[in-house]
Short mmCIF file of C-alpha atoms in Angstrom, two decimals:
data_model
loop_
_atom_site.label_atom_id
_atom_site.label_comp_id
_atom_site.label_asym_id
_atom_site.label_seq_id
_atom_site.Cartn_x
_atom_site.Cartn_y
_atom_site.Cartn_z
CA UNK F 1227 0.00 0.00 0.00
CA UNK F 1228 1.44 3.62 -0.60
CA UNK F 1229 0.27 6.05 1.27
CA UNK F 1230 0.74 10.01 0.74
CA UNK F 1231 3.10 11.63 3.10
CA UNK F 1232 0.51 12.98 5.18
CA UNK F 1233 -1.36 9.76 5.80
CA UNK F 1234 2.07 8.18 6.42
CA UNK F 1235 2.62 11.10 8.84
CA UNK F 1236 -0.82 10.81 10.16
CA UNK F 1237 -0.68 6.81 10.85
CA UNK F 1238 3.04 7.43 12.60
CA UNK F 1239 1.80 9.66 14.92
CA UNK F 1240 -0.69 6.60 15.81
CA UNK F 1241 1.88 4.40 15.99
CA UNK F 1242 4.20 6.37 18.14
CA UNK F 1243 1.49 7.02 20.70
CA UNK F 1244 0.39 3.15 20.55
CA UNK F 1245 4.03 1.83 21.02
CA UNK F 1246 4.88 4.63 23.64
CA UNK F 1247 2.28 4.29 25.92
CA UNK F 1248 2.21 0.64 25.38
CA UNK F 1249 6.29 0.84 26.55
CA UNK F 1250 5.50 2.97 29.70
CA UNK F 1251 2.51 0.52 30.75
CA UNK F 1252 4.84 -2.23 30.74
CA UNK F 1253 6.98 -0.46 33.91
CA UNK F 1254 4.11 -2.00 35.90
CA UNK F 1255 5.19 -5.74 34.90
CA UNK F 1256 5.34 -7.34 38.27
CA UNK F 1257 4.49 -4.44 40.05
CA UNK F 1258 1.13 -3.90 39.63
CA UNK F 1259 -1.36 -3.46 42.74
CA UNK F 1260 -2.17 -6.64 43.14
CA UNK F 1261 -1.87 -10.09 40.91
CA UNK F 1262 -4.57 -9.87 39.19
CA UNK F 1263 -4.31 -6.11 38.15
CA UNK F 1264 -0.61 -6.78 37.42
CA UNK F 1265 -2.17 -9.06 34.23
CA UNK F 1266 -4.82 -7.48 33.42
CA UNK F 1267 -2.66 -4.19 33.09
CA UNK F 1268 0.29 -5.77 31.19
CA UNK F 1269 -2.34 -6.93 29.09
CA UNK F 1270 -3.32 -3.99 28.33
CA UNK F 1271 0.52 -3.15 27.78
CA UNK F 1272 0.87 -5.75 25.11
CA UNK F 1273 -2.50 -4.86 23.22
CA UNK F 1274 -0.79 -1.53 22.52
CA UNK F 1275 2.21 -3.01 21.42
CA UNK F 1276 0.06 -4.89 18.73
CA UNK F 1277 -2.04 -1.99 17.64
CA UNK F 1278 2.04 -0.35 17.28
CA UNK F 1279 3.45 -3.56 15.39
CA UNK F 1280 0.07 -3.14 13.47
CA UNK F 1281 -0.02 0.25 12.33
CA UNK F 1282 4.24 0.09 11.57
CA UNK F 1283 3.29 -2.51 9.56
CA UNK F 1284 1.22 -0.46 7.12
CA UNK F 1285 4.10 1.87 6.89
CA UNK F 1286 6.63 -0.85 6.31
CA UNK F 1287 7.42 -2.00 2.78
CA UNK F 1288 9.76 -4.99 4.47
CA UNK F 1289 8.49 -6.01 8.02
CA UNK F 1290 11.92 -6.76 8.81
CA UNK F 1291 12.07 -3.33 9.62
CA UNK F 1292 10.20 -3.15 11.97
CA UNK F 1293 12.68 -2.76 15.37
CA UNK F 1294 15.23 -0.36 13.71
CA UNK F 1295 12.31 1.52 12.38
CA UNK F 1296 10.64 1.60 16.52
CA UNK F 1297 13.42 2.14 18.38
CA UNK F 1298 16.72 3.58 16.20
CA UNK F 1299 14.89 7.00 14.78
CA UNK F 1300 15.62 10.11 16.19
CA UNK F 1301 13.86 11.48 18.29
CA UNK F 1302 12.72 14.50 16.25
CA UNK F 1303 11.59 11.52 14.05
CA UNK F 1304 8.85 10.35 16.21
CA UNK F 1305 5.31 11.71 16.30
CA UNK F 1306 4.33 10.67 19.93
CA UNK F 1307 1.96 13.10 21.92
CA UNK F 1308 3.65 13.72 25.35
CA UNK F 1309 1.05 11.72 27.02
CA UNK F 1310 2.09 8.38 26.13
CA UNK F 1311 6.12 9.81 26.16
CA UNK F 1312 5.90 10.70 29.90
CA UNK F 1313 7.01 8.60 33.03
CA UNK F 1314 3.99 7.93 35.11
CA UNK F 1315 5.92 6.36 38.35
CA UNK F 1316 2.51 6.86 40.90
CA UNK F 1317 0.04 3.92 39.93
CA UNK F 1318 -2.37 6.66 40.28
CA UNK F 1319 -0.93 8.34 37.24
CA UNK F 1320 -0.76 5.40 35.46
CA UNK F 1321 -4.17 4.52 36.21
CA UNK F 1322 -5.54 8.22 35.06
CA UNK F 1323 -3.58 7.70 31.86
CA UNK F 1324 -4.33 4.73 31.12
CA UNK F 1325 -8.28 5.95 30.79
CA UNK F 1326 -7.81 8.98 29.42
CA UNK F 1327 -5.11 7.80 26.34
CA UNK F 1328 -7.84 4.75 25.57
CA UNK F 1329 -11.07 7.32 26.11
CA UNK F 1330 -8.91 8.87 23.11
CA UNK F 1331 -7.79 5.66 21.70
CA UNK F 1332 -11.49 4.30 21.44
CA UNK F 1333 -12.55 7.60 19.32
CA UNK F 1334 -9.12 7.06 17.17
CA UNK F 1335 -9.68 3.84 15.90
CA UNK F 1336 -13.46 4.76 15.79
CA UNK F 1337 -12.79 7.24 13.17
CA UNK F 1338 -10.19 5.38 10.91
CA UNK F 1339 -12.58 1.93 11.33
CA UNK F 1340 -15.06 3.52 8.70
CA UNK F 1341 -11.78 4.39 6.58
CA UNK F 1342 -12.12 3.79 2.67
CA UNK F 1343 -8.56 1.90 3.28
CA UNK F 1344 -9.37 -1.27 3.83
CA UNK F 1345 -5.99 -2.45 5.49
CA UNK F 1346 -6.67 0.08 8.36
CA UNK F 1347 -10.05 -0.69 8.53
CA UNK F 1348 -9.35 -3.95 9.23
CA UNK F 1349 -6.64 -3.22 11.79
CA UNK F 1350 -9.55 -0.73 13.47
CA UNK F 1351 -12.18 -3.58 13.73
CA UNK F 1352 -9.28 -6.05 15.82
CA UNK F 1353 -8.17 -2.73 17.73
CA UNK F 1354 -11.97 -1.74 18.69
CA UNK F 1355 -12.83 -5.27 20.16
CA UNK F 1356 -9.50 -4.82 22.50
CA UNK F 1357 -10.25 -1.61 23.39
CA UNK F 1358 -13.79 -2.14 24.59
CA UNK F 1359 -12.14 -4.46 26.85
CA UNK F 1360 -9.80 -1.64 28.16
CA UNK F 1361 -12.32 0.97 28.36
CA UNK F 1362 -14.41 -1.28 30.45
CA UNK F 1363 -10.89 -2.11 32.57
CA UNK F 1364 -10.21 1.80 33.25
CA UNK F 1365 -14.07 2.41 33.97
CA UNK F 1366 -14.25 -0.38 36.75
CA UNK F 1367 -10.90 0.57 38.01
CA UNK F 1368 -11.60 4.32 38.28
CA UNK F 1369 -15.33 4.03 39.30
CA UNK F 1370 -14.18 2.20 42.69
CA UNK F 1371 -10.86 3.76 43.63
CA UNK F 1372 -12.91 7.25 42.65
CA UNK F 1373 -15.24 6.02 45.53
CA UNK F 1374 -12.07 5.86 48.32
CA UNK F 1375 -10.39 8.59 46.55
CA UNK F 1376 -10.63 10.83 50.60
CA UNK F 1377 -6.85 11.89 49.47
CA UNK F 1378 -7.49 13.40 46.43
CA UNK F 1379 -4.69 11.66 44.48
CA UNK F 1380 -7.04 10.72 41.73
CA UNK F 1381 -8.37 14.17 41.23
CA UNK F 1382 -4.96 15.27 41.70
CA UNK F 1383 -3.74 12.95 38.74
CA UNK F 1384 -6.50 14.35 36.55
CA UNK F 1385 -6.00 17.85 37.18
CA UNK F 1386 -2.29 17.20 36.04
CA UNK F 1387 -2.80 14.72 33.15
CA UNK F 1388 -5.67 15.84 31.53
CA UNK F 1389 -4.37 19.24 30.26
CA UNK F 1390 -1.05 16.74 28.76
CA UNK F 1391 -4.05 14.21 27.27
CA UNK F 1392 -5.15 17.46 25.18
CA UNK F 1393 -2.05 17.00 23.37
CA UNK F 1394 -3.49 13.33 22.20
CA UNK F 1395 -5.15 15.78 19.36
CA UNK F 1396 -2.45 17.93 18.59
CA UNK F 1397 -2.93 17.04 14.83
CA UNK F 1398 0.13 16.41 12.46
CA UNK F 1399 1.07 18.97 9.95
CA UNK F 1400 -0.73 18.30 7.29
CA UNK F 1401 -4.29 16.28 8.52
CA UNK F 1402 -6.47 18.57 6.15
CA UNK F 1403 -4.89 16.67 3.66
CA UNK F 1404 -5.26 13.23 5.25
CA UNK F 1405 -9.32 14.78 5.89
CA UNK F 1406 -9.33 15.95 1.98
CA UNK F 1407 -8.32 12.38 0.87
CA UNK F 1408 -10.92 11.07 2.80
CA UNK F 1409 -8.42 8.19 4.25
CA UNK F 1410 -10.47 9.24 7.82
CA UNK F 1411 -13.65 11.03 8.34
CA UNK F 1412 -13.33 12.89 11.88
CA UNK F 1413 -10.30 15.61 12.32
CA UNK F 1414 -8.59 15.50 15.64
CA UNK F 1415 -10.85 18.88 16.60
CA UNK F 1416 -14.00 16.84 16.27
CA UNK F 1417 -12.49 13.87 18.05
CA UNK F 1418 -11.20 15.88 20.87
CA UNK F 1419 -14.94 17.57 21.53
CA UNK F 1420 -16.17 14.15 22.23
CA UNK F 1421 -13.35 12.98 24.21
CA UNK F 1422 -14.07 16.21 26.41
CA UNK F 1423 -17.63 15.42 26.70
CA UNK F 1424 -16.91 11.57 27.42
CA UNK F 1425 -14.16 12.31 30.32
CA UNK F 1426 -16.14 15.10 31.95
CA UNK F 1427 -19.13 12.79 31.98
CA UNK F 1428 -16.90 9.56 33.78
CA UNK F 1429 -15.64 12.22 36.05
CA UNK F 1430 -19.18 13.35 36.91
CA UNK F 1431 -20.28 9.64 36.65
CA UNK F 1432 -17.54 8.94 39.04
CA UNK F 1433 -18.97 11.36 42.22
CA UNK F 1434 -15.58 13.37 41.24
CA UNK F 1435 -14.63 17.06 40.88
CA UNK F 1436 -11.69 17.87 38.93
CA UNK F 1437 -11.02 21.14 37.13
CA UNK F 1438 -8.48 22.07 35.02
CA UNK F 1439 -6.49 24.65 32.73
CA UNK F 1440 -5.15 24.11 29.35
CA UNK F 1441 -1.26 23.48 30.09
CA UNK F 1442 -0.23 24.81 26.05
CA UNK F 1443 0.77 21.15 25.53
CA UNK F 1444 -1.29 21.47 21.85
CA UNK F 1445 0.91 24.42 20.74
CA UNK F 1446 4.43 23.09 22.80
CA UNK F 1447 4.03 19.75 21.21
CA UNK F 1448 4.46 21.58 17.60
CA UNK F 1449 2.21 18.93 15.73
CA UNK F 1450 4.08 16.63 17.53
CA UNK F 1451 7.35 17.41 16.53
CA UNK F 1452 8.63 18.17 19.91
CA UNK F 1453 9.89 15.66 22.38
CA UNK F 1454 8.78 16.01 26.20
CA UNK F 1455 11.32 16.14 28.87
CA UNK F 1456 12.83 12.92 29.98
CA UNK F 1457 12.19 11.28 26.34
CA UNK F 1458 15.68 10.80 25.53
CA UNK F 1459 16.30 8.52 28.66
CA UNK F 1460 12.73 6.73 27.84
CA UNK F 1461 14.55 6.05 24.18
CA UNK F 1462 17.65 5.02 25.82
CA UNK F 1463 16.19 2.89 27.64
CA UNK F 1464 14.17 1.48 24.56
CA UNK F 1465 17.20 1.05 22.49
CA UNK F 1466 19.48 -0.81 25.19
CA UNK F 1467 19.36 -4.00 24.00
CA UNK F 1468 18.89 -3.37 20.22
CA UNK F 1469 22.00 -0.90 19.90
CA UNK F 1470 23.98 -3.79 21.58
CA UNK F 1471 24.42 -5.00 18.06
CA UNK F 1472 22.61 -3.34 15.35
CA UNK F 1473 23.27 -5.32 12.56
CA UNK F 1474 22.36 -8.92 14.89
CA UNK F 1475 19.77 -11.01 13.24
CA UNK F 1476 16.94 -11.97 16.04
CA UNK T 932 -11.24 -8.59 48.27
CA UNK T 933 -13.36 -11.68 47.49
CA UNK T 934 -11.64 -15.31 46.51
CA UNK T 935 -13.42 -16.36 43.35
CA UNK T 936 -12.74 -19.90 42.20
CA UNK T 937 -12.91 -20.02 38.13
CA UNK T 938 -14.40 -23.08 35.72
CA UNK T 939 -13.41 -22.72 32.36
CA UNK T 940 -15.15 -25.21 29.42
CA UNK T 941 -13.59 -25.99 26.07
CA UNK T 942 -15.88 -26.22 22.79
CA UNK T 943 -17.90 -29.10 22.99
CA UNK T 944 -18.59 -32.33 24.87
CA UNK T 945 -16.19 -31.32 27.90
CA UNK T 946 -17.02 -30.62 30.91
CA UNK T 947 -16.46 -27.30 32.93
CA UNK T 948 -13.25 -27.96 35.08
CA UNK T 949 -11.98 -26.13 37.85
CA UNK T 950 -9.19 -23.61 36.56
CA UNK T 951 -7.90 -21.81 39.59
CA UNK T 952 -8.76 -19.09 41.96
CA UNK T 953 -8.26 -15.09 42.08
CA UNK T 954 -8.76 -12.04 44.34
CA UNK T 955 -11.15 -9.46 43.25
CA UNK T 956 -13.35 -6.41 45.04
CA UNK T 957 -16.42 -7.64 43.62
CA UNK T 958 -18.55 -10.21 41.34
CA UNK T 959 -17.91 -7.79 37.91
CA UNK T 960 -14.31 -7.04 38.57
CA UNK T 961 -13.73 -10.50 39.13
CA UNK T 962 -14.86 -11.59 35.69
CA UNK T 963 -12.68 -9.21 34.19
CA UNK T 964 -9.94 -10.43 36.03
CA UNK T 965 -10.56 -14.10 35.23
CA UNK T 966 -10.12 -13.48 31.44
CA UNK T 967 -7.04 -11.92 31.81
CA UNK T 968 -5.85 -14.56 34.33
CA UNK T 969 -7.57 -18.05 33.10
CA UNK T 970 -8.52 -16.90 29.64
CA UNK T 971 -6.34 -14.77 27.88
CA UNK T 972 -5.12 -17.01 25.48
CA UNK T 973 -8.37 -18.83 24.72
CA UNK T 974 -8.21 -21.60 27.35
CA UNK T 975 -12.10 -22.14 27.31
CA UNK T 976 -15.18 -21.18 25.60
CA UNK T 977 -17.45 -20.45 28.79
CA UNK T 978 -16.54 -19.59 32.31
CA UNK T 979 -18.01 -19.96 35.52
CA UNK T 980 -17.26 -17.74 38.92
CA UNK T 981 -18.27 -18.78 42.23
CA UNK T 982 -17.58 -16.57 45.33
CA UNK T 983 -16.05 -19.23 48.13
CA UNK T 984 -17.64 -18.06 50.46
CA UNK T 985 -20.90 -19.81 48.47
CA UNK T 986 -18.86 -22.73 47.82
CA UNK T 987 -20.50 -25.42 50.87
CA UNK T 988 -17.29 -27.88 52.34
CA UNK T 989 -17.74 -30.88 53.55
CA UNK T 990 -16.39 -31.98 56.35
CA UNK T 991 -13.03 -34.01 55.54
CA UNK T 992 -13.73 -36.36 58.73
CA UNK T 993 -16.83 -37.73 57.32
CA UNK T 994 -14.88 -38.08 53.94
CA UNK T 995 -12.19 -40.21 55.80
CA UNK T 996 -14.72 -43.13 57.26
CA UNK T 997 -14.98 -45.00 53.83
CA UNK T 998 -11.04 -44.38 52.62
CA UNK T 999 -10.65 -47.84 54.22
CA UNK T 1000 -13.70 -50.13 52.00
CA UNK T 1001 -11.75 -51.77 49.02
CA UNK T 1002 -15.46 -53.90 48.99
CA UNK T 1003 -17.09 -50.83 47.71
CA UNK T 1004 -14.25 -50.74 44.58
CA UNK T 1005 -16.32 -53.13 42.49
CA UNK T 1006 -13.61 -53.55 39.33
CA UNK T 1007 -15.32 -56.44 38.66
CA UNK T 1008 -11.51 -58.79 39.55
CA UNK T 1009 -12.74 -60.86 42.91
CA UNK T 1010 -15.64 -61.88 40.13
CA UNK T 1011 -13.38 -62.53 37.37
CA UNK T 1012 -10.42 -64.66 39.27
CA UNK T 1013 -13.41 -66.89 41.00
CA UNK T 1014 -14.04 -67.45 37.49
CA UNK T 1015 -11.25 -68.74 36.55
CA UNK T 1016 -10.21 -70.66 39.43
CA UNK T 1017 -13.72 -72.60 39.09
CA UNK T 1018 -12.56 -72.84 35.13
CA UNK T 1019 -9.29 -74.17 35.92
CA UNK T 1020 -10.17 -76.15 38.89
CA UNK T 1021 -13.24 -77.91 36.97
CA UNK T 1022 -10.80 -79.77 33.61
CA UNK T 1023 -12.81 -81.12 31.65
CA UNK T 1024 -16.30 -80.02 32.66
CA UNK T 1025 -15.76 -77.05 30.77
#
């Protein structure tokens, strides 16, 4: 399949957020709150991976690629939103997150499922039946620590994260073109009104009350040309084994 | 947390068998876990949770009292070797 440059561009910055936030989930391996949550999170972890590997994939002419292609850009190469870039250490962080990258996620995959493209409509439909299984994790999750929440480190978590989730629609360069081809239907604008509307109502839903002010993460991000602080350790980190030997077959 | 004990049942003429146990805050939470911790790679078809605290035990004295009553194992061999004793025994009057 050949895409233009600015669905290319468009399905990167995707990619970057699935593989990213699917990375910074996996911290929790063997960590998690409890057994159970510790799979059912890392779960999670590797579903994004897949959606990543997926959506790559489409961008790949030679799958074999695929690592160097991950891991080995440069980091004004990738097209991640800060969101999924940032080190959540708290497991309330995490957990706030968590709902509000796959609130956005959901909408995402929503939008490209009634694509034209058949490839990445097909990739949507697999995607959408995972991620009704992680909206309902982060709702159930949420719903009862919301209810025991006499700290305020949830709300606290939301009033910090939420203004960085705005950057989730921080649209690449050139997405009127990617609208004008009709390769999706909803621009990041749209998606972001109902991804307002859906969060406010959980948080409502939720007996919560969290405000918040727009951080500038939209405009900082640059269409998601800008790295967040702390990336280039993240990518370090992401690269340790591969850069070991680049040219080792695996 | 509640201990939820987890059947899963393959396609067909199986029967549901007992796949392990799990913690979980309540009776929806804990069928979300048990996917992700019995299920998650398509071990079964359909799954059964049961709270243990609904599960009824028996008491493992009364259980003991017939360990010891091989007379109740009817394989069908005290049968089979009087059989053939009376066979062997009886020559030609088979």
């Amino acid at each position: 399949m050949t895409y233009s440059a600015a669905v290319r561009d468009y399905l990167l910055a995707f990619a970057d957020d699935e593989h990213l936030v699917g990375a910074r989930h996996t911290s929790w391996i063997g960590l998690g709150p409890f057994l159970e949550e510790d799979l059912a999170f890392c779960s999670i972890a590797q579903d994004e991976l897949g959606h990543a590997i997926g959506l790559y994939g489409l961008l790949l002419a030679d799958v074999g690629e695929l690592d160097t292609f991950a891991l080995l850009r440069a980091s004004q190469d990738y097209r991640s939103c800060w969101l999924a870039e940032i080190e959540c250490r708290d497991w309330n962080d995490s957990l706030v997150r968590h709902w509000l990258y796959d609130r956005a996620e959901a909408l995402r995959w929503e939008a490209l499922a009634a694509s034209p493209d058949a490839d990445i409509a097909a990739l949507a439909a697999r995607a959408q039946r995972e991620e009704s299984f992680h909206l309902a994790h982060a709702d159930q999750f949420m719903s009862r620590v919301a209810a025991n929440d006499t700290s305020g480190r949830i709300v606290d978590s939301i009033r910090r994260l939420a203004p960085v989730a705005a950057g989730i629609w921080d649209a690449t360069a050139a997405e009127s073109d990617v609208l004008a081809e009709g390769f999706v239907t909803d621009s990041s604008a749209d998606l972001a009104a109902r991804w307002n509307d859906q969060i406010r109502a959980d948080i409502a839903r939720w007996g919560l009350a969290a405000e918040w002010s727009d951080a500038g993460v939209v405009a900082a991000q640059q269409h998601r040309t800008q790295r967040s602080e702390g990336f280039d350790a993240f990518h370090d980190d992401l690269q340790r084994v591969l850069s070991l030997d680049t040219a080792a077959t695996w | 947390m509640n201990v939820y004990e987890v059947f899963l049942k393959k396609p067909g003429r199986d029967e549901f068998r007992h796949a392990g146990s799990l913690e979980a805050p309540d009776p929806e939470m804990a069928l979300m876990y048990a996917r992700e911790s019995y299920a998650r790679r398509g071990e079964g078809a359909e799954m059964w949770l049961v709270d243990r605290a609904d599960v009824l035990v028996a008491d493992e004295a009364d259980l003991a009292v017939n360990v010891d009553k091989p007379h109740r194992h009817n394989d069908g061999s005290l049968v089979a070797a009087r059989r053939k004793d009376r066979r062997e025994g009886a020559g030609s009057d088979e």
